[in-house]
PDB file of C-alpha atoms in Angstrom:
ATOM      1  CA  UNK A   1     -31.589 -10.169  -4.469  1.00 34.00           C
ATOM      2  CA  UNK A   2     -31.691  -7.190  -2.095  1.00 41.00           C
ATOM      3  CA  UNK A   3     -28.537  -5.088  -2.060  1.00 43.00           C
ATOM      4  CA  UNK A   4     -26.586  -5.406   1.171  1.00 49.00           C
ATOM      5  CA  UNK A   5     -25.915  -2.032   2.733  1.00 64.00           C
ATOM      6  CA  UNK A   6     -22.274  -1.155   3.360  1.00 69.00           C
ATOM      7  CA  UNK A   7     -21.950   1.464   6.090  1.00 84.00           C
ATOM      8  CA  UNK A   8     -18.801   3.482   6.733  1.00 87.00           C
ATOM      9  CA  UNK A   9     -17.846   5.786   9.578  1.00 91.00           C
ATOM     10  CA  UNK A  10     -18.784   9.388   8.948  1.00 95.00           C
ATOM     11  CA  UNK A  11     -15.231  10.692   9.409  1.00 92.00           C
ATOM     12  CA  UNK A  12     -13.927   8.150   6.923  1.00 85.00           C
ATOM     13  CA  UNK A  13     -16.599   9.087   4.381  1.00 89.00           C
ATOM     14  CA  UNK A  14     -15.669  12.765   4.658  1.00 90.00           C
ATOM     15  CA  UNK A  15     -12.018  11.845   4.115  1.00 82.00           C
ATOM     16  CA  UNK A  16     -12.939   9.578   1.178  1.00 77.00           C
ATOM     17  CA  UNK A  17     -14.658  12.534  -0.465  1.00 81.00           C
ATOM     18  CA  UNK A  18     -11.321  14.359  -0.386  1.00 73.00           C
ATOM     19  CA  UNK A  19     -12.390  17.156   1.922  1.00 80.00           C
ATOM     20  CA  UNK A  20      -9.959  16.595   4.783  1.00 81.00           C
ATOM     21  CA  UNK A  21      -8.300  13.976   6.987  1.00 79.00           C
ATOM     22  CA  UNK A  22     -10.248  11.741   9.388  1.00 82.00           C
ATOM     23  CA  UNK A  23      -8.841  13.631  12.375  1.00 88.00           C
ATOM     24  CA  UNK A  24      -9.947  16.978  10.978  1.00 91.00           C
ATOM     25  CA  UNK A  25     -13.305  15.422  10.086  1.00 93.00           C
ATOM     26  CA  UNK A  26     -13.756  14.428  13.734  1.00 95.00           C
ATOM     27  CA  UNK A  27     -13.147  18.037  14.738  1.00 95.00           C
ATOM     28  CA  UNK A  28     -15.805  19.218  12.270  1.00 96.00           C
ATOM     29  CA  UNK A  29     -18.257  16.636  13.581  1.00 96.00           C
ATOM     30  CA  UNK A  30     -17.689  17.615  17.226  1.00 96.00           C
ATOM     31  CA  UNK A  31     -18.136  21.273  16.267  1.00 96.00           C
ATOM     32  CA  UNK A  32     -21.593  20.537  14.847  1.00 96.00           C
ATOM     33  CA  UNK A  33     -20.580  21.438  11.303  1.00 97.00           C
ATOM     34  CA  UNK A  34     -21.666  18.151   9.733  1.00 97.00           C
ATOM     35  CA  UNK A  35     -25.198  17.152   8.727  1.00 97.00           C
ATOM     36  CA  UNK A  36     -26.498  13.813   7.482  1.00 97.00           C
ATOM     37  CA  UNK A  37     -29.808  13.967   5.644  1.00 96.00           C
ATOM     38  CA  UNK A  38     -30.387  17.440   7.069  1.00 96.00           C
ATOM     39  CA  UNK A  39     -29.677  16.540  10.709  1.00 96.00           C
ATOM     40  CA  UNK A  40     -26.625  17.731  12.654  1.00 97.00           C
ATOM     41  CA  UNK A  41     -24.501  14.753  13.720  1.00 97.00           C
ATOM     42  CA  UNK A  42     -22.021  15.032  16.615  1.00 96.00           C
ATOM     43  CA  UNK A  43     -21.518  11.295  17.208  1.00 95.00           C
ATOM     44  CA  UNK A  44     -17.961  10.394  16.144  1.00 93.00           C
ATOM     45  CA  UNK A  45     -18.799   6.749  15.504  1.00 92.00           C
ATOM     46  CA  UNK A  46     -21.838   7.553  13.336  1.00 96.00           C
ATOM     47  CA  UNK A  47     -22.043   5.477  10.157  1.00 94.00           C
ATOM     48  CA  UNK A  48     -23.511   6.397   6.782  1.00 94.00           C
ATOM     49  CA  UNK A  49     -24.525   4.613   3.625  1.00 90.00           C
ATOM     50  CA  UNK A  50     -22.484   6.290   0.841  1.00 85.00           C
ATOM     51  CA  UNK A  51     -25.080   5.281  -1.773  1.00 82.00           C
ATOM     52  CA  UNK A  52     -28.128   6.903  -0.152  1.00 90.00           C
ATOM     53  CA  UNK A  53     -27.192   9.300   2.665  1.00 94.00           C
ATOM     54  CA  UNK A  54     -26.586  12.990   1.944  1.00 95.00           C
ATOM     55  CA  UNK A  55     -23.638  14.374   3.896  1.00 96.00           C
ATOM     56  CA  UNK A  56     -23.202  18.126   4.263  1.00 96.00           C
ATOM     57  CA  UNK A  57     -20.148  19.873   5.736  1.00 96.00           C
ATOM     58  CA  UNK A  58     -20.376  23.573   6.572  1.00 95.00           C
ATOM     59  CA  UNK A  59     -23.259  23.975   4.135  1.00 94.00           C
ATOM     60  CA  UNK A  60     -21.583  22.095   1.293  1.00 94.00           C
ATOM     61  CA  UNK A  61     -23.022  18.778   0.107  1.00 95.00           C
ATOM     62  CA  UNK A  62     -20.254  16.268  -0.484  1.00 93.00           C
ATOM     63  CA  UNK A  63     -20.108  14.393  -3.751  1.00 86.00           C
ATOM     64  CA  UNK A  64     -19.852  10.604  -3.380  1.00 82.00           C
ATOM     65  CA  UNK A  65     -16.204   9.538  -3.711  1.00 77.00           C
ATOM     66  CA  UNK A  66     -14.807   8.306  -6.978  1.00 81.00           C
ATOM     67  CA  UNK A  67     -12.435   5.476  -6.262  1.00 86.00           C
ATOM     68  CA  UNK A  68      -9.037   5.842  -7.867  1.00 91.00           C
ATOM     69  CA  UNK A  69      -6.392   3.134  -8.190  1.00 95.00           C
ATOM     70  CA  UNK A  70      -2.941   4.371  -9.161  1.00 97.00           C
ATOM     71  CA  UNK A  71       0.379   2.656  -9.815  1.00 98.00           C
ATOM     72  CA  UNK A  72       3.503   4.701  -9.056  1.00 98.00           C
ATOM     73  CA  UNK A  73       7.110   3.831  -9.803  1.00 98.00           C
ATOM     74  CA  UNK A  74       8.728   5.385  -6.741  1.00 98.00           C
ATOM     75  CA  UNK A  75      12.300   6.522  -7.348  1.00 98.00           C
ATOM     76  CA  UNK A  76      15.085   6.104  -4.851  1.00 97.00           C
ATOM     77  CA  UNK A  77      15.391   8.796  -2.183  1.00 94.00           C
ATOM     78  CA  UNK A  78      11.698   9.691  -1.921  1.00 95.00           C
ATOM     79  CA  UNK A  79       9.655   9.293   1.244  1.00 94.00           C
ATOM     80  CA  UNK A  80       6.495   7.206   1.039  1.00 94.00           C
ATOM     81  CA  UNK A  81       4.531  10.056   2.534  1.00 90.00           C
ATOM     82  CA  UNK A  82       1.967  12.652   1.509  1.00 86.00           C
ATOM     83  CA  UNK A  83       3.573  15.374   3.616  1.00 82.00           C
ATOM     84  CA  UNK A  84       6.791  17.203   2.941  1.00 72.00           C
ATOM     85  CA  UNK A  85       9.848  15.479   4.349  1.00 66.00           C
ATOM     86  CA  UNK A  86      12.181  16.886   6.966  1.00 71.00           C
ATOM     87  CA  UNK A  87      15.670  18.100   6.107  1.00 80.00           C
ATOM     88  CA  UNK A  88      14.631  18.787   2.545  1.00 82.00           C
ATOM     89  CA  UNK A  89      13.796  15.162   1.729  1.00 89.00           C
ATOM     90  CA  UNK A  90      11.392  14.773  -1.153  1.00 92.00           C
ATOM     91  CA  UNK A  91       8.183  12.761  -0.838  1.00 94.00           C
ATOM     92  CA  UNK A  92       5.904  10.994  -3.299  1.00 96.00           C
ATOM     93  CA  UNK A  93       3.519  13.909  -2.783  1.00 92.00           C
ATOM     94  CA  UNK A  94       5.638  15.773  -5.321  1.00 92.00           C
ATOM     95  CA  UNK A  95       5.050  13.038  -7.909  1.00 96.00           C
ATOM     96  CA  UNK A  96       1.234  12.895  -7.759  1.00 95.00           C
ATOM     97  CA  UNK A  97       0.277  16.567  -7.656  1.00 91.00           C
ATOM     98  CA  UNK A  98      -1.832  16.160 -10.786  1.00 92.00           C
ATOM     99  CA  UNK A  99      -4.126  13.540  -9.211  1.00 90.00           C
ATOM    100  CA  UNK A 100      -7.211  15.439  -7.944  1.00 84.00           C
ATOM    101  CA  UNK A 101      -8.420  12.694  -5.576  1.00 82.00           C
ATOM    102  CA  UNK A 102      -6.809  12.196  -2.165  1.00 80.00           C
ATOM    103  CA  UNK A 103      -5.108   8.859  -2.728  1.00 88.00           C
ATOM    104  CA  UNK A 104      -2.949   7.157  -0.110  1.00 89.00           C
ATOM    105  CA  UNK A 105      -0.185   4.556  -0.437  1.00 94.00           C
ATOM    106  CA  UNK A 106      -1.270   0.982   0.305  1.00 93.00           C
ATOM    107  CA  UNK A 107       1.946  -0.028   2.013  1.00 90.00           C
ATOM    108  CA  UNK A 108       5.364   1.565   2.075  1.00 91.00           C
ATOM    109  CA  UNK A 109       8.788   1.492   0.506  1.00 94.00           C
ATOM    110  CA  UNK A 110      11.939   2.570   2.302  1.00 93.00           C
ATOM    111  CA  UNK A 111      13.445   5.962   1.481  1.00 94.00           C
ATOM    112  CA  UNK A 112      16.305   4.336  -0.459  1.00 95.00           C
ATOM    113  CA  UNK A 113      14.098   1.706  -2.097  1.00 97.00           C
ATOM    114  CA  UNK A 114      12.312   2.099  -5.399  1.00 98.00           C
ATOM    115  CA  UNK A 115       9.613   0.459  -7.436  1.00 98.00           C
ATOM    116  CA  UNK A 116       5.914  -0.271  -7.326  1.00 98.00           C
ATOM    117  CA  UNK A 117       3.487   1.507  -5.013  1.00 98.00           C
ATOM    118  CA  UNK A 118      -0.294   1.251  -5.192  1.00 97.00           C
ATOM    119  CA  UNK A 119      -2.130   4.420  -4.174  1.00 96.00           C
ATOM    120  CA  UNK A 120      -5.881   4.536  -3.685  1.00 92.00           C
ATOM    121  CA  UNK A 121      -8.749   6.173  -1.799  1.00 85.00           C
ATOM    122  CA  UNK A 122     -10.402   2.752  -1.393  1.00 84.00           C
ATOM    123  CA  UNK A 123      -9.541   2.139   2.249  1.00 79.00           C
ATOM    124  CA  UNK A 124     -10.928  -1.389   2.365  1.00 79.00           C
ATOM    125  CA  UNK A 125      -8.827  -2.578  -0.554  1.00 88.00           C
ATOM    126  CA  UNK A 126      -5.750  -0.775   0.789  1.00 88.00           C
ATOM    127  CA  UNK A 127      -6.107  -2.604   4.100  1.00 84.00           C
ATOM    128  CA  UNK A 128      -6.401  -5.959   2.340  1.00 88.00           C
ATOM    129  CA  UNK A 129      -3.284  -5.235   0.285  1.00 91.00           C
ATOM    130  CA  UNK A 130      -1.212  -4.482   3.362  1.00 88.00           C
ATOM    131  CA  UNK A 131      -2.633  -6.886   5.948  1.00 85.00           C
ATOM    132  CA  UNK A 132      -0.398  -9.973   6.276  1.00 81.00           C
ATOM    133  CA  UNK A 133      -3.340 -12.318   6.850  1.00 83.00           C
ATOM    134  CA  UNK A 134      -4.232 -12.093   3.152  1.00 87.00           C
ATOM    135  CA  UNK A 135      -0.704 -13.198   2.215  1.00 86.00           C
ATOM    136  CA  UNK A 136      -0.592 -11.025  -0.894  1.00 93.00           C
ATOM    137  CA  UNK A 137       2.959 -11.533  -2.225  1.00 95.00           C
ATOM    138  CA  UNK A 138       5.282  -8.607  -2.906  1.00 96.00           C
ATOM    139  CA  UNK A 139       8.131  -9.272  -5.327  1.00 98.00           C
ATOM    140  CA  UNK A 140      11.518  -7.538  -5.022  1.00 98.00           C
ATOM    141  CA  UNK A 141      14.735  -7.412  -6.973  1.00 98.00           C
ATOM    142  CA  UNK A 142      17.584  -7.146  -4.477  1.00 98.00           C
ATOM    143  CA  UNK A 143      21.190  -6.319  -5.288  1.00 98.00           C
ATOM    144  CA  UNK A 144      23.473  -7.409  -2.412  1.00 98.00           C
ATOM    145  CA  UNK A 145      27.181  -7.230  -1.717  1.00 98.00           C
ATOM    146  CA  UNK A 146      29.054 -10.498  -2.072  1.00 97.00           C
ATOM    147  CA  UNK A 147      28.385 -13.758  -3.840  1.00 97.00           C
ATOM    148  CA  UNK A 148      25.441 -15.644  -2.370  1.00 97.00           C
ATOM    149  CA  UNK A 149      26.375 -19.305  -2.163  1.00 96.00           C
ATOM    150  CA  UNK A 150      23.975 -22.185  -2.786  1.00 95.00           C
ATOM    151  CA  UNK A 151      24.266 -23.081   0.896  1.00 97.00           C
ATOM    152  CA  UNK A 152      23.237 -19.562   1.912  1.00 97.00           C
ATOM    153  CA  UNK A 153      20.392 -19.626  -0.583  1.00 98.00           C
ATOM    154  CA  UNK A 154      19.062 -22.848   0.937  1.00 97.00           C
ATOM    155  CA  UNK A 155      19.315 -21.284   4.397  1.00 98.00           C
ATOM    156  CA  UNK A 156      17.406 -18.227   3.182  1.00 98.00           C
ATOM    157  CA  UNK A 157      14.631 -20.482   1.913  1.00 97.00           C
ATOM    158  CA  UNK A 158      14.226 -21.845   5.449  1.00 97.00           C
ATOM    159  CA  UNK A 159      13.902 -18.372   6.990  1.00 97.00           C
ATOM    160  CA  UNK A 160      15.606 -16.377   9.720  1.00 97.00           C
ATOM    161  CA  UNK A 161      14.971 -15.354  13.331  1.00 97.00           C
ATOM    162  CA  UNK A 162      14.949 -11.567  13.185  1.00 96.00           C
ATOM    163  CA  UNK A 163      14.707  -9.348  16.256  1.00 95.00           C
ATOM    164  CA  UNK A 164      10.952  -8.917  15.767  1.00 94.00           C
ATOM    165  CA  UNK A 165      10.169 -12.531  14.931  1.00 95.00           C
ATOM    166  CA  UNK A 166      10.699 -15.281  12.394  1.00 96.00           C
ATOM    167  CA  UNK A 167      10.773 -14.244   8.733  1.00 96.00           C
ATOM    168  CA  UNK A 168      10.522 -16.640   5.821  1.00 96.00           C
ATOM    169  CA  UNK A 169      10.257 -15.540   2.190  1.00 97.00           C
ATOM    170  CA  UNK A 170       7.615 -17.082  -0.047  1.00 96.00           C
ATOM    171  CA  UNK A 171      10.479 -17.681  -2.464  1.00 97.00           C
ATOM    172  CA  UNK A 172      14.047 -16.555  -3.126  1.00 98.00           C
ATOM    173  CA  UNK A 173      16.269 -17.196  -6.114  1.00 98.00           C
ATOM    174  CA  UNK A 174      19.529 -15.996  -7.598  1.00 98.00           C
ATOM    175  CA  UNK A 175      18.970 -14.053 -10.819  1.00 98.00           C
ATOM    176  CA  UNK A 176      22.635 -13.422 -11.624  1.00 97.00           C
ATOM    177  CA  UNK A 177      26.048 -12.771 -10.136  1.00 96.00           C
ATOM    178  CA  UNK A 178      28.298 -10.030 -11.495  1.00 95.00           C
ATOM    179  CA  UNK A 179      31.640  -9.438  -9.845  1.00 94.00           C
ATOM    180  CA  UNK A 180      31.043  -9.061  -6.135  1.00 96.00           C
ATOM    181  CA  UNK A 181      27.325  -8.273  -6.520  1.00 97.00           C
ATOM    182  CA  UNK A 182      24.489 -10.830  -6.468  1.00 98.00           C
ATOM    183  CA  UNK A 183      21.044 -10.037  -7.844  1.00 98.00           C
ATOM    184  CA  UNK A 184      18.239 -11.913  -6.091  1.00 98.00           C
ATOM    185  CA  UNK A 185      14.494 -12.089  -6.596  1.00 98.00           C
ATOM    186  CA  UNK A 186      12.743 -12.303  -3.229  1.00 98.00           C
ATOM    187  CA  UNK A 187       9.024 -12.603  -2.497  1.00 97.00           C
ATOM    188  CA  UNK A 188       7.515 -11.743   0.890  1.00 96.00           C
ATOM    189  CA  UNK A 189       3.821 -11.548   1.728  1.00 92.00           C
ATOM    190  CA  UNK A 190       4.418  -9.447   4.827  1.00 87.00           C
ATOM    191  CA  UNK A 191       5.613  -5.877   5.065  1.00 82.00           C
ATOM    192  CA  UNK A 192       7.501  -5.475   8.324  1.00 88.00           C
ATOM    193  CA  UNK A 193       9.772  -2.449   8.396  1.00 89.00           C
ATOM    194  CA  UNK A 194      13.014  -2.986   6.471  1.00 93.00           C
ATOM    195  CA  UNK A 195      12.246  -6.714   6.330  1.00 95.00           C
ATOM    196  CA  UNK A 196      14.171  -7.399   3.104  1.00 97.00           C
ATOM    197  CA  UNK A 197      17.247  -5.453   4.224  1.00 97.00           C
ATOM    198  CA  UNK A 198      17.235  -7.023   7.678  1.00 97.00           C
ATOM    199  CA  UNK A 199      16.707 -10.484   6.237  1.00 98.00           C
ATOM    200  CA  UNK A 200      19.695 -10.108   3.920  1.00 98.00           C
ATOM    201  CA  UNK A 201      21.844  -8.642   6.698  1.00 98.00           C
ATOM    202  CA  UNK A 202      21.081 -11.716   8.809  1.00 98.00           C
ATOM    203  CA  UNK A 203      22.919 -13.775   6.210  1.00 98.00           C
ATOM    204  CA  UNK A 204      25.798 -11.316   5.976  1.00 97.00           C
ATOM    205  CA  UNK A 205      24.821  -9.581   2.752  1.00 98.00           C
ATOM    206  CA  UNK A 206      24.318  -5.805   2.669  1.00 97.00           C
ATOM    207  CA  UNK A 207      21.631  -4.528   0.307  1.00 98.00           C
ATOM    208  CA  UNK A 208      22.985  -2.157  -2.338  1.00 97.00           C
ATOM    209  CA  UNK A 209      19.713  -1.609  -4.191  1.00 98.00           C
ATOM    210  CA  UNK A 210      16.111  -2.665  -3.640  1.00 98.00           C
ATOM    211  CA  UNK A 211      13.289  -2.504  -6.157  1.00 98.00           C
ATOM    212  CA  UNK A 212       9.724  -3.795  -5.809  1.00 98.00           C
ATOM    213  CA  UNK A 213       8.501  -5.155  -9.118  1.00 98.00           C
ATOM    214  CA  UNK A 214       5.088  -6.605  -8.261  1.00 98.00           C
ATOM    215  CA  UNK A 215       2.289  -6.594  -5.702  1.00 97.00           C
ATOM    216  CA  UNK A 216       0.295  -9.765  -6.144  1.00 96.00           C
ATOM    217  CA  UNK A 217      -0.640 -10.048  -9.837  1.00 97.00           C
ATOM    218  CA  UNK A 218       0.003  -6.326 -10.473  1.00 98.00           C
ATOM    219  CA  UNK A 219       3.399  -5.746 -12.064  1.00 98.00           C
ATOM    220  CA  UNK A 220       5.513  -2.607 -12.406  1.00 98.00           C
ATOM    221  CA  UNK A 221       6.311  -3.372 -16.026  1.00 96.00           C
ATOM    222  CA  UNK A 222       7.933  -0.576 -18.005  1.00 97.00           C
ATOM    223  CA  UNK A 223       6.427   2.325 -16.046  1.00 98.00           C
ATOM    224  CA  UNK A 224       9.191   4.978 -15.965  1.00 98.00           C
ATOM    225  CA  UNK A 225      10.730   5.975 -12.648  1.00 98.00           C
ATOM    226  CA  UNK A 226       8.838   8.828 -10.996  1.00 97.00           C
ATOM    227  CA  UNK A 227       5.752   8.368 -13.175  1.00 98.00           C
ATOM    228  CA  UNK A 228       2.282   7.078 -12.365  1.00 98.00           C
ATOM    229  CA  UNK A 229      -0.624   5.594 -14.277  1.00 97.00           C
ATOM    230  CA  UNK A 230      -4.116   4.364 -13.468  1.00 97.00           C
ATOM    231  CA  UNK A 231      -4.512   0.677 -12.825  1.00 97.00           C
ATOM    232  CA  UNK A 232      -6.332  -1.084 -15.653  1.00 97.00           C
ATOM    233  CA  UNK A 233      -9.651  -2.840 -15.072  1.00 96.00           C
ATOM    234  CA  UNK A 234      -7.910  -6.147 -15.763  1.00 97.00           C
ATOM    235  CA  UNK A 235      -5.258  -5.431 -13.114  1.00 97.00           C
ATOM    236  CA  UNK A 236      -7.832  -4.314 -10.562  1.00 96.00           C
ATOM    237  CA  UNK A 237     -10.005  -7.380 -11.135  1.00 95.00           C
ATOM    238  CA  UNK A 238      -6.977  -9.672 -10.869  1.00 96.00           C
ATOM    239  CA  UNK A 239      -5.906  -7.979  -7.627  1.00 96.00           C
ATOM    240  CA  UNK A 240      -9.356  -8.259  -6.082  1.00 92.00           C
ATOM    241  CA  UNK A 241      -9.586 -11.884  -7.174  1.00 93.00           C
ATOM    242  CA  UNK A 242      -6.211 -12.695  -5.615  1.00 93.00           C
ATOM    243  CA  UNK A 243      -7.224 -11.131  -2.312  1.00 88.00           C
ATOM    244  CA  UNK A 244     -10.705 -12.665  -2.241  1.00 80.00           C
ATOM    245  CA  UNK A 245      -9.315 -16.122  -3.005  1.00 58.00           C
ATOM    246  CA  UNK A 246      -6.905 -15.855  -0.090  1.00 50.00           C
ATOM    247  CA  UNK A 247      -9.753 -14.667   2.143  1.00 50.00           C
ATOM    248  CA  UNK A 248     -12.096 -17.401   0.916  1.00 47.00           C
ATOM    249  CA  UNK A 249      -9.576 -20.140   1.528  1.00 42.00           C
ATOM    250  CA  UNK A 250      -8.716 -18.772   4.955  1.00 41.00           C
ATOM    251  CA  UNK A 251      -5.039 -18.437   4.182  1.00 37.00           C
ATOM    252  CA  UNK A 252      -3.069 -16.824   6.963  1.00 33.00           C
ATOM    253  CA  UNK A 253      -6.018 -16.484   9.344  1.00 25.00           C
TER     254      UNK A 253
END
């Protein structure tokens, strides 16, 4: 069977190779500093085949990108950003300085939230992880103020009308109650900003602590806070299978 060519935009390919951002790549292209197979290319929408085309930037031939898939246990009070934060806020950039590839977070966690982040330079997979149409579930442990009653739990299962639309968890359950704090496990397949906190606030419960423990079949496990590790082949295959099954069955389309 003949291999199907997969073409990517030239600016994205340059970024994938770790040279610079897509925006800066566009500037290099417009300036005539990029060649493909020996020819100067100034067309911003130009596409290349990463497996056969030779891309040269300012006289330097780019090496084809090596995809990297990283799991990070983000601590509380770190920005999900690869640039330094304002007002002295730390970012996850400080935690992944020893990763040579330019990997980017597939999704976000709030500044005060902690737990699992997937970082990768595989843009296609990152998009599938974050896009709600694939309905990839994200699992959270949520500590809230007050005792969540069974009636409230049943109401949570039915969903809530938030200011930016209806939100319904894939599942929600009470893990334990200690004093005036309830620990819940909540699963959402979408990633609207502050969705877990806003959902809990709708029912009158303020979030004290939020931790993401899984993205699809990939679990945080015992990865220490602030540390990262490469995703195993088994985890990567399971993740791709979960996404492709959702896509195949047309879930969420």
